[in-house]
Amino acid sequence: MPSNGASPESTSTQSPPNPSSRKAERPPVLKKFKTVAPDDPRSTPHFPGPLFPAVRRVTSLPPSSDRRAPVDTDASADKHSSEGNAAASGLNNVDVVNTNSLSGRDWMYPSFLGPHAARNRVVTVKPALRSPVRGGEERLVERVQGKVVDEKQQSKTPANKEEVKIVASQASTMTERSWVSSSSRRRIRGVKLKRYFILFLIIFSCIYPLTYVSHLRNKVARLEVENINLRRWCSETNVGNNGNEVLQLEDDSSYNFFGNADSKTIALYTVMVTLLMPFVLYKCLDYLPQIKIISKRTKPNKEEVPLKKRIAYTVDVCFSVYPYAKLLALLFATIFLIAFGGLALYAVTEGSLTEALWLSWTFVADSGNHADSVGIGPRIVSVSISSGGMLIFAMMLGLVSDAISEKVDSLRKGKSEVIEKNHMLILGWSDKLGSLLKQLAIANKSVGGGVVVVLAERDKEEMEMDIAKLEFDFMGTSVICRSGSPLILADLKKVSVSKARAIIVLASDENADQSDARALRVVLSLTGVKEGLKGHVVVEMSDIDNEPLVKLVGGDLIETVVAHDVIGRLMIQCALQPGLAQIWEDILGFENDEFYIKRWPQLDGMQFEEVLISFPDAIPCGVKVAADNGKIIINPDDNYVLKEGDEVLVIAEDDDTYAPGPLPEVRRVSFPEVPELPKYPERILFCGWRRDIHDMIMVLEAFLAPGSELWMFNEVTEKERKTKLIDGGLDISGLENIKLVHREGNAVIRRHLESLPLETFDSILILADESLEDSVVHSDSRSLATLLLIRDIQSKRLPYKDTKSTSLRFAGFSHSSWIREMQQASDKSIIISEILDSRTRNLVSVSRISDYVLSNELVSMALAMVAEDKQINRVLEELFAEEGNEMCIKPAEFYLFDQEELCFYEIMIRGRRRKEIVIGYRLSNSERAVINPPRKSEPRKWSLDDVFVVIASGS
């Protein structure tokens, strides 16, 4: 070949330039190749190769030459024979070794096409092999596109040494990978063979029966031809005349597709294949996706879920989502068993397919019908069908039993819908529920009973058991319990919330903030009812600061009863006026007399002074003015004239027990006006800490005379107390009538109580501590222990007086000296205990040592009264407020002389001169007050020791 470039020696001595600069300076270099003769020693393979011994090496040309020089084959042959290598010298020389055929070449380029432009070729590195060579040396042979690289020949140039080291390390790594990949390929090959074998077995099991059926069909056809020939021969030889029967062909009516014999055979094989297919599919389900992957030649996904699990998941979802899936599956199984059994009976009996299906149905319906089967085949098939029928019957019984149990369980757990209207709905559960149900039952007594529905997040059976423990006669009122959440609209619809005449939301047994937050969410749920609400909503709140937010959300339908605020104000009124707690229990509860508002058209045009004595069985207390948007005025002026649309507020036994009558004749005897007794400074003790104690201090500021003292005894530090009072809105420096005295201590530790001057206090209020408001039992236990300790300390410090009145009044407790001592102490000071549990009420009332307040009872009464008539809430708010009208106990000297004979109407007229409404009295020899007394026109003698209950202005 002509020389087109530099010699190999000059090429080998040059340093390889930067490839980027080479591309920028010169165009691509042309290559030429030389074929080595067959007798060249380099054509002889010198290491064992898998296919061809020739190995090549490809390198890039230097940028200084654009044509390749011919290779000195003689010199290369000498070097090869002396060193035992099969590679050419120099990085820019390319040798192609021919192994007596064209297959040993890298590739061949025809010379008649002219010179061929060289191009950089991609080097593919294959696993390196080491083979022993002559001279005891070990040669590294790399299979790189058919070229052989010798380690010693590459060591002539420093650049070649580095390249050889890199290639050698790559070759060793790829060798290790080749062994791993070969073992994995063998495992994959084995798995594939196993899958192919199973696939072949499935195909064979499907094809072979059809082939065998076809073979039997041909055999039957040949037998029929022979039968025809035999019949023809018999008829020709008159065999029939000798009395022998001639073989006749059967009727073709049962020859449908393959003939009668073929159809039974097909049925038999169909049954066998059907029996085997589930087992085969179960074993091969996991291989079907892999076979699909192999057929599509895609890579398997390691995260793919097995087909068995996917089928099981689909069935599970189907049974869970669709309620009738189990029933449809049972129906399908029954139809399949009847069809499959009929096909099997048709294959082993002589009857038709219709008869076989009917017989299969009888075996499924009644397992005893298979006893008449004759033959091994029919008996096996009939027993199998009967077993399947028993299994299906058991499954059907299970489904029916589960459906009935689920329905009964739904009824037992309170999941069924309440179909009621004009019922009372209670949302939530608390300790007030018992007394609330009692009050509602008493209120419904006049109408023959009613329906009260309770929806709470408790089990229905537990709620019914707790209600049954009340041992109270509901007097015709039905209590229906349902389990659910008032925050879920579906549960609210379940109790017919849109048709209830009133809804009561009870505060939960949590702290005040959490309870009010839950009440707010319930109100939001009620406002979301699409059908709307027929009645009003009464919400029990725990903190008065949260009341505006609930009213803002609920609007005009919401009536709130703040339990803490009501009880706190009532405790102060009872502390200042002993016996007022019992009067409030009589008025708020439905057992005695309560408030009612009703319109009486016959009273229009009358003055309130005349209206006051117009009801023989009720006492008017106020007027609802229609012209002033229904504003309720308590204790109006005497000259107020009722107008059309006005309603009268009265205290009566029930809403149907009173009516206006003719005006009685009442004497109007003049009586001197007795001035109010002056107020004296008082000393009051608070034991415990309430969250609304700042409101109680403000009420005391309005009621007490200047110079009064309020002692606060609890475990809260003085600094923290002031912070809480200021945060509650109390201006401590602005208090004019009372002075705050702080003492720290535990109210159930005797030595802490003994440090207080207990005998000097006019009133002691034992509050339910804020830290125990979540536990009713613990709070009441603490209050009762504090009460007993205070009374015992007072009895030891006060002089003992055994009066006859005390011994006669409490003769039943004369054997207990400590009770007499504490009763004497109770005459010196008033103790008001905040009792939350009605069961603790009996423990306090037995000893008669405290004028107690039953918090939960009073709140339940207020809730029931507002639920029956939401207008009553305006009356209670004014009577409990520190300003406006209030309920008081006044001495008899304000209205009469000692032993004066008067009727109750005359006392009411004298009370009107003091701007008061007399609603009842308590005699000196009686323990309970009488509200709305009967026979008001009958005169009687009164004593100055008697007291009267009045509604008077707070001014």
PDB file of N, CA and C in Angstrom, residues 425 427 486 488-499 503 522-534 537 557:
ATOM      1  N   LEU A 425     -85.638  16.289  72.257  1.00  0.00           N
ATOM      2  CA  LEU A 425     -84.366  15.676  71.877  1.00  0.00           C
ATOM      3  C   LEU A 425     -83.261  16.195  72.788  1.00  0.00           C
ATOM      4  N   LEU A 427     -79.168  16.013  73.368  1.00  0.00           N
ATOM      5  CA  LEU A 427     -77.893  15.694  72.732  1.00  0.00           C
ATOM      6  C   LEU A 427     -76.802  15.723  73.791  1.00  0.00           C
ATOM      7  N   PRO A 486     -73.585  13.828  68.041  1.00  0.00           N
ATOM      8  CA  PRO A 486     -74.345  15.012  67.603  1.00  0.00           C
ATOM      9  C   PRO A 486     -73.613  15.850  66.565  1.00  0.00           C
ATOM     10  N   ILE A 488     -72.408  14.639  63.783  1.00  0.00           N
ATOM     11  CA  ILE A 488     -72.591  14.005  62.474  1.00  0.00           C
ATOM     12  C   ILE A 488     -74.041  14.202  62.038  1.00  0.00           C
ATOM     13  N   LEU A 489     -74.226  14.743  60.843  1.00  0.00           N
ATOM     14  CA  LEU A 489     -75.567  15.036  60.358  1.00  0.00           C
ATOM     15  C   LEU A 489     -76.387  13.773  60.178  1.00  0.00           C
ATOM     16  N   ALA A 490     -75.750  12.682  59.780  1.00  0.00           N
ATOM     17  CA  ALA A 490     -76.495  11.431  59.593  1.00  0.00           C
ATOM     18  C   ALA A 490     -77.082  10.943  60.910  1.00  0.00           C
ATOM     19  N   ASP A 491     -76.329  11.072  61.993  1.00  0.00           N
ATOM     20  CA  ASP A 491     -76.853  10.676  63.299  1.00  0.00           C
ATOM     21  C   ASP A 491     -77.956  11.617  63.765  1.00  0.00           C
ATOM     22  N   LEU A 492     -77.847  12.896  63.433  1.00  0.00           N
ATOM     23  CA  LEU A 492     -78.908  13.833  63.795  1.00  0.00           C
ATOM     24  C   LEU A 492     -80.197  13.529  63.033  1.00  0.00           C
ATOM     25  N   LYS A 493     -80.068  13.183  61.769  1.00  0.00           N
ATOM     26  CA  LYS A 493     -81.256  12.811  61.006  1.00  0.00           C
ATOM     27  C   LYS A 493     -81.863  11.509  61.524  1.00  0.00           C
ATOM     28  N   LYS A 494     -81.033  10.663  62.096  1.00  0.00           N
ATOM     29  CA  LYS A 494     -81.516   9.377  62.616  1.00  0.00           C
ATOM     30  C   LYS A 494     -82.476   9.576  63.781  1.00  0.00           C
ATOM     31  N   VAL A 495     -82.357  10.669  64.506  1.00  0.00           N
ATOM     32  CA  VAL A 495     -83.235  10.947  65.650  1.00  0.00           C
ATOM     33  C   VAL A 495     -84.285  11.996  65.310  1.00  0.00           C
ATOM     34  N   SER A 496     -84.521  12.240  64.021  1.00  0.00           N
ATOM     35  CA  SER A 496     -85.554  13.183  63.550  1.00  0.00           C
ATOM     36  C   SER A 496     -85.379  14.558  64.190  1.00  0.00           C
ATOM     37  N   VAL A 497     -84.191  15.111  64.015  1.00  0.00           N
ATOM     38  CA  VAL A 497     -83.880  16.392  64.655  1.00  0.00           C
ATOM     39  C   VAL A 497     -84.750  17.519  64.104  1.00  0.00           C
ATOM     40  N   SER A 498     -85.146  17.431  62.852  1.00  0.00           N
ATOM     41  CA  SER A 498     -85.931  18.509  62.242  1.00  0.00           C
ATOM     42  C   SER A 498     -87.372  18.535  62.726  1.00  0.00           C
ATOM     43  N   LYS A 499     -87.845  17.445  63.351  1.00  0.00           N
ATOM     44  CA  LYS A 499     -89.225  17.377  63.807  1.00  0.00           C
ATOM     45  C   LYS A 499     -89.363  17.530  65.311  1.00  0.00           C
ATOM     46  N   ILE A 503     -84.738  21.080  71.483  1.00  0.00           N
ATOM     47  CA  ILE A 503     -83.473  20.350  71.499  1.00  0.00           C
ATOM     48  C   ILE A 503     -82.640  20.890  72.652  1.00  0.00           C
ATOM     49  N   VAL A 522     -71.641  21.456  68.118  1.00  0.00           N
ATOM     50  CA  VAL A 522     -72.976  20.861  67.996  1.00  0.00           C
ATOM     51  C   VAL A 522     -73.958  21.870  67.402  1.00  0.00           C
ATOM     52  N   VAL A 523     -73.873  23.122  67.830  1.00  0.00           N
ATOM     53  CA  VAL A 523     -74.755  24.160  67.279  1.00  0.00           C
ATOM     54  C   VAL A 523     -74.492  24.350  65.784  1.00  0.00           C
ATOM     55  N   LEU A 524     -73.231  24.297  65.396  1.00  0.00           N
ATOM     56  CA  LEU A 524     -72.902  24.388  63.961  1.00  0.00           C
ATOM     57  C   LEU A 524     -73.497  23.214  63.189  1.00  0.00           C
ATOM     58  N   SER A 525     -73.457  22.026  63.779  1.00  0.00           N
ATOM     59  CA  SER A 525     -74.069  20.867  63.119  1.00  0.00           C
ATOM     60  C   SER A 525     -75.571  21.035  62.988  1.00  0.00           C
ATOM     61  N   LEU A 526     -76.208  21.589  64.004  1.00  0.00           N
ATOM     62  CA  LEU A 526     -77.657  21.797  63.938  1.00  0.00           C
ATOM     63  C   LEU A 526     -78.029  22.823  62.886  1.00  0.00           C
ATOM     64  N   THR A 527     -77.229  23.849  62.736  1.00  0.00           N
ATOM     65  CA  THR A 527     -77.522  24.848  61.698  1.00  0.00           C
ATOM     66  C   THR A 527     -77.320  24.289  60.295  1.00  0.00           C
ATOM     67  N   GLY A 528     -76.594  23.184  60.174  1.00  0.00           N
ATOM     68  CA  GLY A 528     -76.369  22.570  58.867  1.00  0.00           C
ATOM     69  C   GLY A 528     -77.443  21.598  58.441  1.00  0.00           C
ATOM     70  N   VAL A 529     -78.497  21.392  59.241  1.00  0.00           N
ATOM     71  CA  VAL A 529     -79.583  20.490  58.853  1.00  0.00           C
ATOM     72  C   VAL A 529     -80.384  21.131  57.725  1.00  0.00           C
ATOM     73  N   LYS A 530     -80.470  20.451  56.588  1.00  0.00           N
ATOM     74  CA  LYS A 530     -81.114  21.032  55.415  1.00  0.00           C
ATOM     75  C   LYS A 530     -82.615  21.218  55.624  1.00  0.00           C
ATOM     76  N   GLU A 531     -83.250  20.289  56.334  1.00  0.00           N
ATOM     77  CA  GLU A 531     -84.696  20.375  56.525  1.00  0.00           C
ATOM     78  C   GLU A 531     -85.094  21.511  57.463  1.00  0.00           C
ATOM     79  N   GLY A 532     -84.127  22.066  58.198  1.00  0.00           N
ATOM     80  CA  GLY A 532     -84.433  23.114  59.153  1.00  0.00           C
ATOM     81  C   GLY A 532     -84.889  22.532  60.483  1.00  0.00           C
ATOM     82  N   LEU A 533     -84.983  23.383  61.477  1.00  0.00           N
ATOM     83  CA  LEU A 533     -85.381  22.973  62.817  1.00  0.00           C
ATOM     84  C   LEU A 533     -86.761  23.532  63.135  1.00  0.00           C
ATOM     85  N   LYS A 534     -87.604  22.653  63.660  1.00  0.00           N
ATOM     86  CA  LYS A 534     -88.953  23.069  64.029  1.00  0.00           C
ATOM     87  C   LYS A 534     -88.975  23.783  65.370  1.00  0.00           C
ATOM     88  N   VAL A 537     -83.454  25.603  70.394  1.00  0.00           N
ATOM     89  CA  VAL A 537     -82.314  24.855  70.923  1.00  0.00           C
ATOM     90  C   VAL A 537     -81.897  25.491  72.242  1.00  0.00           C
ATOM     91  N   LEU A 557     -82.733  31.029  67.312  1.00  0.00           N
ATOM     92  CA  LEU A 557     -83.183  29.716  67.770  1.00  0.00           C
ATOM     93  C   LEU A 557     -82.467  29.257  69.034  1.00  0.00           C
TER      94      LEU A 557
END
